[in-house]
GROMACS .gro file of C-alpha atoms in nm:
model
  481
    1MET     CA    1   5.887  -0.490   4.674
    2SER     CA    2   5.514  -0.487   4.732
    3THR     CA    3   5.293  -0.573   4.431
    4GLU     CA    4   4.971  -0.465   4.582
    5GLY     CA    5   4.784  -0.176   4.420
    6PRO     CA    6   4.605  -0.121   4.089
    7THR     CA    7   4.658  -0.395   3.834
    8SER     CA    8   4.390  -0.311   3.561
    9SER     CA    9   4.520  -0.374   3.216
   10PRO     CA   10   4.580  -0.065   3.003
   11THR     CA   11   4.454  -0.247   2.685
   12GLU     CA   12   4.087  -0.280   2.827
   13PRO     CA   13   3.854  -0.008   2.739
   14PRO     CA   14   3.702   0.185   3.016
   15PRO     CA   15   3.410   0.007   3.162
   16ARG     CA   16   3.185   0.322   3.096
   17ARG     CA   17   3.260   0.316   2.723
   18ALA     CA   18   3.218  -0.064   2.683
   19LYS     CA   19   2.867  -0.013   2.835
   20VAL     CA   20   2.789   0.286   2.601
   21ILE     CA   21   2.900   0.071   2.291
   22LYS     CA   22   2.681  -0.243   2.391
   23THR     CA   23   2.387  -0.024   2.459
   24ASN     CA   24   2.415   0.163   2.133
   25GLN     CA   25   2.449  -0.161   1.934
   26GLN     CA   26   2.118  -0.290   2.120
   27GLN     CA   27   1.945   0.038   2.013
   28VAL     CA   28   2.066   0.005   1.659
   29LEU     CA   29   1.928  -0.348   1.634
   30LEU     CA   30   1.610  -0.231   1.798
   31TYR     CA   31   1.574   0.051   1.547
   32ILE     CA   32   1.624  -0.190   1.247
   33VAL     CA   33   1.367  -0.421   1.392
   34LEU     CA   34   1.104  -0.149   1.445
   35THR     CA   35   1.170   0.000   1.111
   36LEU     CA   36   1.103  -0.336   0.936
   37LEU     CA   37   0.793  -0.390   1.149
   38LEU     CA   38   0.675  -0.039   1.048
   39SER     CA   39   0.752  -0.115   0.698
   40LEU     CA   40   0.546  -0.438   0.702
   41ALA     CA   41   0.257  -0.268   0.875
   42THR     CA   42   0.247   0.001   0.603
   43VAL     CA   43   0.252  -0.249   0.311
   44TRP     CA   44  -0.015  -0.454   0.490
   45GLY     CA   45  -0.226  -0.147   0.549
   46GLY     CA   46  -0.191  -0.035   0.193
   47ARG     CA   47  -0.288  -0.380   0.048
   48ALA     CA   48  -0.587  -0.389   0.300
   49LEU     CA   49  -0.700  -0.057   0.186
   50LEU     CA   50  -0.663  -0.145  -0.181
   51HIS     CA   51  -0.839  -0.482  -0.154
   52SER     CA   52  -1.097  -0.375   0.115
   53SER     CA   53  -1.435  -0.536   0.023
   54GLU     CA   54  -1.744  -0.341  -0.057
   55THR     CA   55  -2.090  -0.482  -0.036
   56LEU     CA   56  -2.341  -0.371  -0.289
   57THR     CA   57  -2.722  -0.439  -0.222
   58PHE     CA   58  -2.912  -0.573  -0.540
   59ALA     CA   59  -3.271  -0.543  -0.511
   60VAL     CA   60  -3.471  -0.805  -0.720
   61GLY     CA   61  -3.803  -0.971  -0.746
   62ALA     CA   62  -3.889  -1.320  -0.654
   63PRO     CA   63  -3.600  -1.576  -0.615
   64ASN     CA   64  -3.687  -1.749  -0.941
   65SER     CA   65  -3.728  -1.424  -1.148
   66GLU     CA   66  -3.477  -1.330  -1.438
   67GLU     CA   67  -3.340  -1.047  -1.250
   68ALA     CA   68  -3.281  -1.270  -0.938
   69LEU     CA   69  -3.109  -1.521  -1.134
   70PHE     CA   70  -2.897  -1.260  -1.297
   71ALA     CA   71  -2.788  -1.115  -0.969
   72THR     CA   72  -2.681  -1.449  -0.860
   73LYS     CA   73  -2.459  -1.492  -1.173
   74LEU     CA   74  -2.304  -1.150  -1.112
   75ALA     CA   75  -2.230  -1.228  -0.752
   76THR     CA   76  -2.061  -1.556  -0.860
   77VAL     CA   77  -1.863  -1.386  -1.124
   78MET     CA   78  -1.744  -1.122  -0.869
   79LYS     CA   79  -1.639  -1.393  -0.634
   80LYS     CA   80  -1.458  -1.597  -0.901
   81ASN     CA   81  -1.269  -1.273  -1.017
   82ALA     CA   82  -1.159  -1.199  -0.655
   83SER     CA   83  -1.328  -0.868  -0.700
   84ARG     CA   84  -1.337  -0.639  -0.405
   85PHE     CA   85  -1.719  -0.613  -0.446
   86ARG     CA   86  -1.968  -0.838  -0.275
   87ILE     CA   87  -2.333  -0.865  -0.386
   88LYS     CA   88  -2.599  -0.883  -0.142
   89ILE     CA   89  -2.923  -1.012  -0.300
   90VAL     CA   90  -3.241  -0.875  -0.138
   91ASN     CA   91  -3.573  -1.046  -0.289
   92ASN     CA   92  -3.910  -0.870  -0.314
   93PRO     CA   93  -4.255  -0.995  -0.421
   94ASP     CA   94  -4.190  -0.866  -0.767
   95ASN     CA   95  -3.970  -0.633  -0.963
   96ALA     CA   96  -4.190  -0.325  -0.905
   97LYS     CA   97  -4.129  -0.353  -0.528
   98ALA     CA   98  -3.753  -0.406  -0.602
   99LEU     CA   99  -3.749  -0.066  -0.786
  100ALA     CA  100  -3.948   0.093  -0.513
  101GLN     CA  101  -3.669  -0.031  -0.261
  102PHE     CA  102  -3.414   0.129  -0.500
  103ASP     CA  103  -3.594   0.442  -0.510
  104ARG     CA  104  -3.570   0.470  -0.136
  105ARG     CA  105  -3.208   0.434  -0.159
  106GLN     CA  106  -3.212   0.096   0.011
  107ALA     CA  107  -3.043  -0.075  -0.268
  108ASP     CA  108  -2.731  -0.002  -0.498
  109LEU     CA  109  -2.833  -0.209  -0.790
  110ALA     CA  110  -3.172  -0.297  -0.967
  111VAL     CA  111  -3.309  -0.409  -1.313
  112LEU     CA  112  -3.563  -0.219  -1.481
  113ARG     CA  113  -3.761  -0.234  -1.810
  114THR     CA  114  -3.808   0.097  -1.964
  115ASP     CA  115  -4.178   0.091  -1.943
  116ALA     CA  116  -4.147   0.116  -1.563
  117LYS     CA  117  -4.151   0.418  -1.364
  118VAL     CA  118  -3.777   0.518  -1.354
  119PRO     CA  119  -3.636   0.635  -1.003
  120LEU     CA  120  -3.491   0.985  -1.042
  121ARG     CA  121  -3.146   0.871  -0.923
  122ALA     CA  122  -3.109   0.586  -1.137
  123ARG     CA  123  -2.812   0.573  -1.374
  124THR     CA  124  -2.745   0.286  -1.624
  125LEU     CA  125  -2.441   0.053  -1.622
  126ALA     CA  126  -2.546  -0.173  -1.900
  127ILE     CA  127  -2.829  -0.284  -2.126
  128LEU     CA  128  -2.905  -0.640  -2.038
  129GLU     CA  129  -3.179  -0.734  -2.278
  130HIS     CA  130  -3.422  -0.609  -2.557
  131ASP     CA  131  -3.794  -0.702  -2.558
  132LEU     CA  132  -3.956  -0.718  -2.898
  133VAL     CA  133  -4.316  -0.632  -2.973
  134LEU     CA  134  -4.450  -0.866  -3.223
  135LEU     CA  135  -4.787  -0.781  -3.388
  136LEU     CA  136  -4.934  -1.112  -3.521
  137GLY     CA  137  -5.236  -1.153  -3.716
  138PRO     CA  138  -5.436  -1.487  -3.762
  139GLY     CA  139  -5.367  -1.671  -4.091
  140ASN     CA  140  -5.271  -1.446  -4.368
  141LYS     CA  141  -5.434  -1.134  -4.238
  142LYS     CA  142  -5.253  -0.815  -4.261
  143ILE     CA  143  -5.286  -0.553  -3.996
  144LYS     CA  144  -5.206  -0.207  -4.129
  145SER     CA  145  -5.209   0.005  -3.828
  146LEU     CA  146  -5.246  -0.004  -3.449
  147ALA     CA  147  -5.565   0.188  -3.476
  148GLU     CA  148  -5.745  -0.112  -3.637
  149LEU     CA  149  -5.694  -0.298  -3.307
  150LYS     CA  150  -5.917  -0.072  -3.107
  151LYS     CA  151  -6.218  -0.241  -3.243
  152LYS     CA  152  -6.065  -0.592  -3.223
  153LYS     CA  153  -6.023  -0.836  -2.952
  154VAL     CA  154  -5.669  -0.870  -2.857
  155ALA     CA  155  -5.452  -1.110  -2.653
  156VAL     CA  156  -5.120  -1.000  -2.508
  157LEU     CA  157  -4.874  -1.290  -2.484
  158ALA     CA  158  -4.648  -1.188  -2.215
  159GLU     CA  159  -4.514  -1.299  -1.869
  160ASN     CA  160  -4.654  -1.018  -1.638
  161GLU     CA  161  -4.935  -0.758  -1.591
  162SER     CA  162  -4.695  -0.476  -1.675
  163SER     CA  163  -4.685  -0.584  -2.029
  164LEU     CA  164  -5.074  -0.568  -2.057
  165ALA     CA  165  -5.058  -0.203  -1.926
  166PHE     CA  166  -4.795  -0.122  -2.182
  167VAL     CA  167  -4.994  -0.252  -2.476
  168ARG     CA  168  -5.299  -0.059  -2.357
  169GLY     CA  169  -5.089   0.258  -2.344
  170ILE     CA  170  -4.964   0.219  -2.698
  171LEU     CA  171  -5.314   0.141  -2.830
  172ASP     CA  172  -5.431   0.445  -2.646
  173ILE     CA  173  -5.714   0.245  -2.486
  174PRO     CA  174  -5.841   0.408  -2.162
  175ASP     CA  175  -5.977   0.209  -1.863
  176GLY     CA  176  -6.339   0.094  -1.918
  177LEU     CA  177  -6.516  -0.131  -2.152
  178ASP     CA  178  -6.285  -0.094  -2.446
  179ALA     CA  179  -5.993  -0.192  -2.207
  180ALA     CA  180  -6.169  -0.527  -2.165
  181LYS     CA  181  -6.100  -0.617  -2.531
  182VAL     CA  182  -5.725  -0.627  -2.453
  183GLN     CA  183  -5.645  -0.904  -2.219
  184LEU     CA  184  -5.352  -1.104  -2.106
  185ALA     CA  185  -5.327  -1.444  -2.261
  186PRO     CA  186  -5.338  -1.733  -2.009
  187GLN     CA  187  -4.995  -1.868  -1.890
  188GLY     CA  188  -4.869  -2.139  -2.125
  189ALA     CA  189  -5.104  -2.046  -2.397
  190THR     CA  190  -4.961  -2.121  -2.757
  191LEU     CA  191  -5.029  -1.937  -3.075
  192ASP     CA  192  -5.220  -2.209  -3.220
  193LYS     CA  193  -5.466  -2.219  -2.927
  194LEU     CA  194  -5.495  -1.849  -2.930
  195PHE     CA  195  -5.565  -1.822  -3.292
  196ALA     CA  196  -5.848  -2.095  -3.275
  197PRO     CA  197  -6.152  -1.970  -3.451
  198ALA     CA  198  -6.343  -2.025  -3.117
  199ASN     CA  199  -6.141  -1.735  -2.940
  200GLY     CA  200  -6.227  -1.487  -3.226
  201LEU     CA  201  -5.893  -1.296  -3.166
  202GLY     CA  202  -5.817  -1.017  -3.413
  203ALA     CA  203  -5.451  -1.000  -3.313
  204VAL     CA  204  -5.192  -1.131  -3.058
  205ILE     CA  205  -4.941  -0.876  -2.945
  206ALA     CA  206  -4.637  -1.086  -2.810
  207ILE     CA  207  -4.367  -0.923  -2.588
  208VAL     CA  208  -4.057  -1.152  -2.579
  209HIS     CA  209  -3.703  -1.131  -2.522
  210ALA     CA  210  -3.495  -1.089  -2.843
  211SER     CA  211  -3.267  -1.352  -2.720
  212LYS     CA  212  -3.549  -1.600  -2.671
  213ALA     CA  213  -3.730  -1.508  -2.996
  214VAL     CA  214  -3.440  -1.619  -3.207
  215ARG     CA  215  -3.433  -1.954  -3.025
  216ASP     CA  216  -3.788  -2.021  -3.010
  217LYS     CA  217  -3.880  -2.296  -3.279
  218SER     CA  218  -4.254  -2.274  -3.194
  219TYR     CA  219  -4.291  -1.963  -3.437
  220GLU     CA  220  -4.149  -2.178  -3.730
  221GLN     CA  221  -4.378  -2.473  -3.647
  222VAL     CA  222  -4.696  -2.258  -3.642
  223ALA     CA  223  -4.586  -2.062  -3.953
  224LYS     CA  224  -4.558  -2.404  -4.150
  225ARG     CA  225  -4.917  -2.439  -4.076
  226GLY     CA  226  -5.000  -2.104  -4.202
  227GLY     CA  227  -5.117  -2.014  -3.846
  228PHE     CA  228  -5.017  -1.627  -3.843
  229THR     CA  229  -4.872  -1.335  -4.011
  230LEU     CA  230  -4.605  -1.103  -3.869
  231ASN     CA  231  -4.695  -0.730  -3.915
  232ALA     CA  232  -4.481  -0.425  -3.925
  233ILE     CA  233  -4.546  -0.133  -3.676
  234ASP     CA  234  -4.533   0.159  -3.910
  235GLN     CA  235  -4.586   0.408  -3.625
  236ALA     CA  236  -4.245   0.289  -3.465
  237LYS     CA  237  -4.085   0.627  -3.489
  238ALA     CA  238  -4.397   0.804  -3.366
  239LEU     CA  239  -4.432   0.582  -3.065
  240ALA     CA  240  -4.067   0.620  -2.973
  241ARG     CA  241  -4.106   0.977  -2.959
  242LYS     CA  242  -4.440   0.976  -2.772
  243PHE     CA  243  -4.306   0.720  -2.515
  244PRO     CA  244  -3.937   0.792  -2.437
  245GLY     CA  245  -3.893   0.433  -2.299
  246ILE     CA  246  -3.985   0.267  -2.634
  247SER     CA  247  -3.694   0.185  -2.877
  248GLU     CA  248  -3.712   0.132  -3.248
  249GLU     CA  249  -3.630  -0.220  -3.344
  250THR     CA  250  -3.558  -0.390  -3.673
  251LEU     CA  251  -3.621  -0.745  -3.722
  252THR     CA  252  -3.391  -0.889  -3.993
  253ALA     CA  253  -3.515  -1.136  -4.247
  254GLY     CA  254  -3.561  -1.492  -4.100
  255THR     CA  255  -3.534  -1.375  -3.736
  256LEU     CA  256  -3.836  -1.582  -3.617
  257SER     CA  257  -3.836  -1.867  -3.885
  258ALA     CA  258  -3.575  -1.964  -4.148
  259SER     CA  259  -3.828  -2.193  -4.350
  260PRO     CA  260  -4.060  -2.027  -4.422
  261GLU     CA  261  -3.858  -1.707  -4.377
  262ILE     CA  262  -4.026  -1.483  -4.114
  263PRO     CA  263  -4.002  -1.196  -4.161
  264ASP     CA  264  -3.921  -1.217  -4.547
  265ASP     CA  265  -3.771  -0.890  -4.543
  266ASP     CA  266  -3.635  -0.646  -4.261
  267LEU     CA  267  -3.921  -0.529  -4.053
  268GLU     CA  268  -3.962  -0.224  -3.831
  269THR     CA  269  -4.117  -0.273  -3.484
  270ILE     CA  270  -4.089  -0.143  -3.150
  271GLY     CA  271  -3.926  -0.270  -2.834
  272LEU     CA  272  -3.822  -0.216  -2.462
  273GLU     CA  273  -3.488  -0.242  -2.297
  274TRP     CA  274  -3.383  -0.401  -1.968
  275LEU     CA  275  -3.143  -0.192  -1.788
  276LEU     CA  276  -2.892  -0.272  -1.503
  277VAL     CA  277  -2.906   0.054  -1.299
  278THR     CA  278  -2.723   0.194  -1.003
  279GLN     CA  279  -2.756   0.502  -0.787
  280SER     CA  280  -2.619   0.823  -0.911
  281ARG     CA  281  -2.439   0.871  -0.586
  282MET     CA  282  -2.220   0.572  -0.660
  283SER     CA  283  -1.863   0.670  -0.697
  284VAL     CA  284  -1.701   0.704  -1.049
  285THR     CA  285  -1.436   0.437  -0.965
  286THR     CA  286  -1.684   0.187  -0.833
  287ALA     CA  287  -1.927   0.223  -1.134
  288GLY     CA  288  -1.630   0.203  -1.360
  289GLU     CA  289  -1.508  -0.126  -1.203
  290LEU     CA  290  -1.855  -0.271  -1.222
  291ALA     CA  291  -1.897  -0.177  -1.573
  292ARG     CA  292  -1.570  -0.341  -1.667
  293THR     CA  293  -1.644  -0.665  -1.484
  294ILE     CA  294  -1.985  -0.693  -1.652
  295TYR     CA  295  -1.860  -0.623  -2.007
  296GLU     CA  296  -1.560  -0.851  -1.980
  297ASN     CA  297  -1.756  -1.139  -1.831
  298LYS     CA  298  -2.065  -1.117  -2.064
  299SER     CA  299  -2.057  -1.473  -2.151
  300ALA     CA  300  -2.069  -1.582  -1.803
  301LEU     CA  301  -2.362  -1.373  -1.705
  302GLY     CA  302  -2.632  -1.490  -1.961
  303LEU     CA  303  -2.906  -1.711  -1.821
  304ASP     CA  304  -3.007  -2.046  -1.971
  305ASN     CA  305  -3.330  -1.919  -2.130
  306GLY     CA  306  -3.119  -1.654  -2.302
  307PHE     CA  307  -3.182  -1.356  -2.077
  308ALA     CA  308  -2.872  -1.115  -2.067
  309SER     CA  309  -2.678  -1.330  -2.300
  310ARG     CA  310  -2.612  -1.019  -2.531
  311ILE     CA  311  -2.523  -0.745  -2.283
  312GLU     CA  312  -2.453  -0.420  -2.459
  313PRO     CA  313  -2.281  -0.099  -2.325
  314ALA     CA  314  -2.516   0.184  -2.179
  315SER     CA  315  -2.605   0.466  -2.402
  316VAL     CA  316  -2.374   0.758  -2.326
  317GLU     CA  317  -2.595   1.006  -2.529
  318LYS     CA  318  -2.722   1.306  -2.321
  319ASP     CA  319  -3.077   1.229  -2.447
  320ALA     CA  320  -3.078   0.862  -2.336
  321PHE     CA  321  -3.380   0.745  -2.161
  322VAL     CA  322  -3.199   0.667  -1.850
  323MET     CA  323  -2.838   0.831  -1.856
  324ALA     CA  324  -2.541   0.627  -1.833
  325HIS     CA  325  -2.335   0.666  -1.504
  326GLN     CA  326  -2.035   0.857  -1.546
  327GLY     CA  327  -1.814   0.574  -1.430
  328ALA     CA  328  -1.979   0.352  -1.689
  329ALA     CA  329  -1.947   0.616  -1.958
  330ASP     CA  330  -1.583   0.680  -1.890
  331TYR     CA  331  -1.512   0.309  -1.944
  332ILE     CA  332  -1.736   0.283  -2.247
  333ASN     CA  333  -1.558   0.595  -2.395
  334ASP     CA  334  -1.204   0.465  -2.283
  335ASP     CA  335  -1.173   0.768  -2.067
  336THR     CA  336  -1.087   0.571  -1.752
  337LYS     CA  337  -0.802   0.725  -1.568
  338SER     CA  338  -0.507   0.509  -1.472
  339PHE     CA  339  -0.414   0.474  -1.109
  340MET     CA  340  -0.128   0.747  -1.153
  341ASP     CA  341  -0.370   0.970  -1.343
  342LYS     CA  342  -0.619   0.968  -1.073
  343TYR     CA  343  -0.380   0.987  -0.781
  344SER     CA  344  -0.070   1.156  -0.911
  345ASP     CA  345  -0.144   1.485  -0.745
  346LEU     CA  346  -0.253   1.324  -0.420
  347MET     CA  347   0.057   1.109  -0.416
  348TYR     CA  348   0.280   1.413  -0.448
  349LEU     CA  349   0.099   1.580  -0.176
  350GLY     CA  350   0.103   1.272   0.024
  351ALA     CA  351   0.490   1.221  -0.029
  352ALA     CA  352   0.551   1.584   0.088
  353ALA     CA  353   0.331   1.529   0.395
  354LEU     CA  354   0.497   1.197   0.468
  355SER     CA  355   0.843   1.353   0.421
  356VAL     CA  356   0.758   1.611   0.693
  357ILE     CA  357   0.585   1.358   0.916
  358GLY     CA  358   0.876   1.106   0.876
  359SER     CA  359   1.132   1.380   0.975
  360ILE     CA  360   0.933   1.452   1.294
  361PHE     CA  361   0.889   1.080   1.367
  362ALA     CA  362   1.264   1.022   1.310
  363ALA     CA  363   1.363   1.296   1.544
  364ILE     CA  364   1.127   1.191   1.806
  365TYR     CA  365   1.238   0.823   1.756
  366ALA     CA  366   1.599   0.911   1.775
  367LYS     CA  367   1.541   1.111   2.079
  368ILE     CA  368   1.369   0.825   2.259
  369THR     CA  369   1.594   0.534   2.160
  370ARG     CA  370   1.943   0.680   2.128
  371ILE     CA  371   2.182   0.688   2.437
  372ALA     CA  372   2.267   1.041   2.512
  373PRO     CA  373   2.648   1.123   2.481
  374GLU     CA  374   2.844   1.117   2.792
  375LYS     CA  375   2.963   1.459   2.896
  376ALA     CA  376   3.350   1.501   2.918
  377SER     CA  377   3.310   1.656   3.259
  378GLU     CA  378   3.169   1.310   3.378
  379LEU     CA  379   3.489   1.134   3.319
  380SER     CA  380   3.661   1.361   3.567
  381THR     CA  381   3.524   1.144   3.850
  382ALA     CA  382   3.727   0.844   3.726
  383ILE     CA  383   4.020   1.085   3.696
  384LEU     CA  384   3.987   1.193   4.046
  385ASP     CA  385   3.948   0.839   4.165
  386ILE     CA  386   4.294   0.768   4.023
  387GLY     CA  387   4.419   1.065   4.210
  388GLU     CA  388   4.295   0.925   4.529
  389ARG     CA  389   4.482   0.614   4.481
  390ILE     CA  390   4.814   0.771   4.408
  391GLU     CA  391   4.919   0.808   4.770
  392HIS     CA  392   4.857   0.428   4.831
  393ALA     CA  393   5.088   0.343   4.550
  394HIS     CA  394   5.417   0.236   4.716
  395SER     CA  395   5.608   0.095   4.413
  396LEU     CA  396   5.690   0.219   4.069
  397ASP     CA  397   5.507  -0.074   3.927
  398GLN     CA  398   5.175   0.013   4.109
  399LEU     CA  399   5.222   0.381   3.974
  400GLU     CA  400   5.269   0.280   3.624
  401CYS     CA  401   4.939   0.095   3.657
  402LEU     CA  402   4.778   0.417   3.754
  403GLN     CA  403   4.957   0.595   3.476
  404ASP     CA  404   4.821   0.334   3.229
  405GLU     CA  405   4.470   0.369   3.360
  406LEU     CA  406   4.476   0.757   3.322
  407GLU     CA  407   4.612   0.721   2.973
  408GLY     CA  408   4.331   0.475   2.895
  409ILE     CA  409   4.066   0.727   3.009
  410LEU     CA  410   4.231   0.988   2.798
  411ARG     CA  411   4.236   0.759   2.484
  412GLY     CA  412   3.867   0.660   2.549
  413ALA     CA  413   3.782   1.038   2.565
  414VAL     CA  414   3.949   1.120   2.244
  415ILE     CA  415   3.791   0.828   2.064
  416GLY     CA  416   3.442   0.928   2.224
  417LEU     CA  417   3.476   1.277   2.108
  418ARG     CA  418   3.542   1.142   1.757
  419ASP     CA  419   3.256   0.912   1.735
  420GLY     CA  420   3.002   1.137   1.936
  421THR     CA  421   2.959   0.901   2.250
  422ILE     CA  422   3.113   1.176   2.449
  423SER     CA  423   3.015   1.548   2.421
  424THR     CA  424   3.253   1.843   2.459
  425ASP     CA  425   3.044   1.960   2.748
  426GLY     CA  426   3.277   2.004   3.056
  427LEU     CA  427   3.589   1.939   2.838
  428ASP     CA  428   3.795   2.212   3.022
  429THR     CA  429   3.701   2.045   3.347
  430PHE     CA  430   3.833   1.708   3.210
  431LYS     CA  431   4.154   1.855   3.091
  432LEU     CA  432   4.211   2.042   3.422
  433GLY     CA  433   4.160   1.715   3.609
  434TYR     CA  434   4.383   1.506   3.368
  435GLU     CA  435   4.668   1.743   3.405
  436PHE     CA  436   4.635   1.771   3.790
  437VAL     CA  437   4.641   1.386   3.819
  438ARG     CA  438   4.920   1.335   3.570
  439ASP     CA  439   5.130   1.596   3.763
  440GLU     CA  440   5.048   1.414   4.097
  441ILE     CA  441   5.175   1.083   3.944
  442GLY     CA  442   5.501   1.249   3.819
  443MET     CA  443   5.550   1.389   4.170
  444ARG     CA  444   5.488   1.054   4.320
  445ARG     CA  445   5.727   0.888   4.081
  446ASP     CA  446   5.986   1.139   4.181
  447TYR     CA  447   5.918   1.080   4.555
  448LEU     CA  448   5.952   0.707   4.520
  449LYS     CA  449   6.281   0.716   4.324
  450ARG     CA  450   6.430   0.972   4.556
  451HIS     CA  451   6.347   0.753   4.867
  452ALA     CA  452   6.476   0.448   4.682
  453GLY     CA  453   6.799   0.634   4.622
  454GLU     CA  454   6.841   0.722   4.994
  455ALA     CA  455   6.777   0.359   5.089
  456ASP     CA  456   7.044   0.247   4.856
  457LYS     CA  457   7.310   0.491   5.000
  458THR     CA  458   7.242   0.399   5.371
  459GLY     CA  459   7.300   0.040   5.265
  460ARG     CA  460   7.644   0.110   5.103
  461ASP     CA  461   7.760   0.309   5.422
  462ALA     CA  462   7.662   0.010   5.639
  463ALA     CA  463   7.861  -0.233   5.428
  464GLY     CA  464   8.180  -0.047   5.458
  465PRO     CA  465   8.436   0.102   5.213
  466SER     CA  466   8.534  -0.266   5.074
  467HIS     CA  467   8.190  -0.255   4.893
  468ASP     CA  468   8.241  -0.237   4.514
  469ASP     CA  469   7.973  -0.045   4.344
  470SER     CA  470   8.106  -0.160   4.001
  471ASN     CA  471   7.978  -0.501   4.064
  472VAL     CA  472   7.620  -0.385   4.132
  473VAL     CA  473   7.393  -0.463   3.837
  474VAL     CA  474   7.078  -0.249   3.839
  475VAL     CA  475   6.796  -0.438   3.666
  476LYS     CA  476   6.500  -0.221   3.555
  477THR     CA  477   6.170  -0.394   3.549
  478ALA     CA  478   5.965  -0.267   3.246
  479GLN     CA  479   5.601  -0.342   3.199
  480SER     CA  480   5.473  -0.325   2.862
  481ALA     CA  481   5.172  -0.117   2.789
   0.00000   0.00000   0.00000
């Protein structure tokens, strides 16, 4: 008996389904990889957004000026604390030019003393320093009022011309001959030299940093030689009302000298403040973070000469000479909102938006990446191919192979319909084709059996009557599925 014909194993899945399974597995793997990459990109983008650096321009005077040295310290602190802020220092010939640059909105930060012209958009972040106005008389001479100084020769012991203009302002001395009586003391001049009889000074007005005054031992040395008398400024309150930039200051006993004690009791005088200011347009969050960094690192920001060694919070009062920035005020008043407080509403809206966008993205992504289910009607081609091979099956074994192949297609279709790899589109066509080929196989099987029976009968007739059919053993070959 011939063994030619279809020999495919009935246990092997149809080639089409194997290809679909393999391709789907590849798409699932690709989907997982792309999802991980998208997640990593989202996390990285979020971190980059939160830690994106912001450069702040700090306008200062000459490189060796106190405000320039403070700006350098602040830049160093920001860098050490891994802050997202970077400080860009821009030098000018003097601090007045720096404030002019700030007023033109060409800088984010500046330092000003309250006797300077304050830019309209300036807002305070912190009080860096206090300047004290010390009214000193020669020897044991008392000065009862500032009005007495209009007829006297006065030296202003200070570091810049702005202090001279300030003193002339509080003494109400206009430009002219009288103004010549109030002059700036030579740089490096000491109280001993200034109060020498040859100079004929009626008073010395020293404008010094409070942090420097408590460290300066020269006052104690001159006082031991009876060189000067520290006088109160009784008009302190009136001057503070007349000049908004002036603050009332109290010198506690022993501030300038412990032995002899100067002053010997608390003494009223006036002073000025050095303010770190920023633009009013700066965001509340940025100003709050700056204020927090400054207040939490006060000890690292003070200069060697004492400037900014006792940083104080900005005044949050509405009548402050320079209003505090809202971000600094929130931090000072402990009204700083947490991340959730500030962004909770935005996060809810963002979550809803992301949900919609994510659904759209998932649908588009699935549409692009997934393998479309195979139509049931497309399997009819494979069934009809089996039907064409039926007439070439010349043995029951070959026919059984075709039967097994047909059943394998049916089994694969049932499984595919279950897991979605095969759609119901054209299912009626598939059923019609399956039934047609199944019936064809049955008819071919009957035909082969009938012809096999006729061949056996012809053989018995040719052998004669003595042929004993009882001794014929029919062996049926069975092929397991």
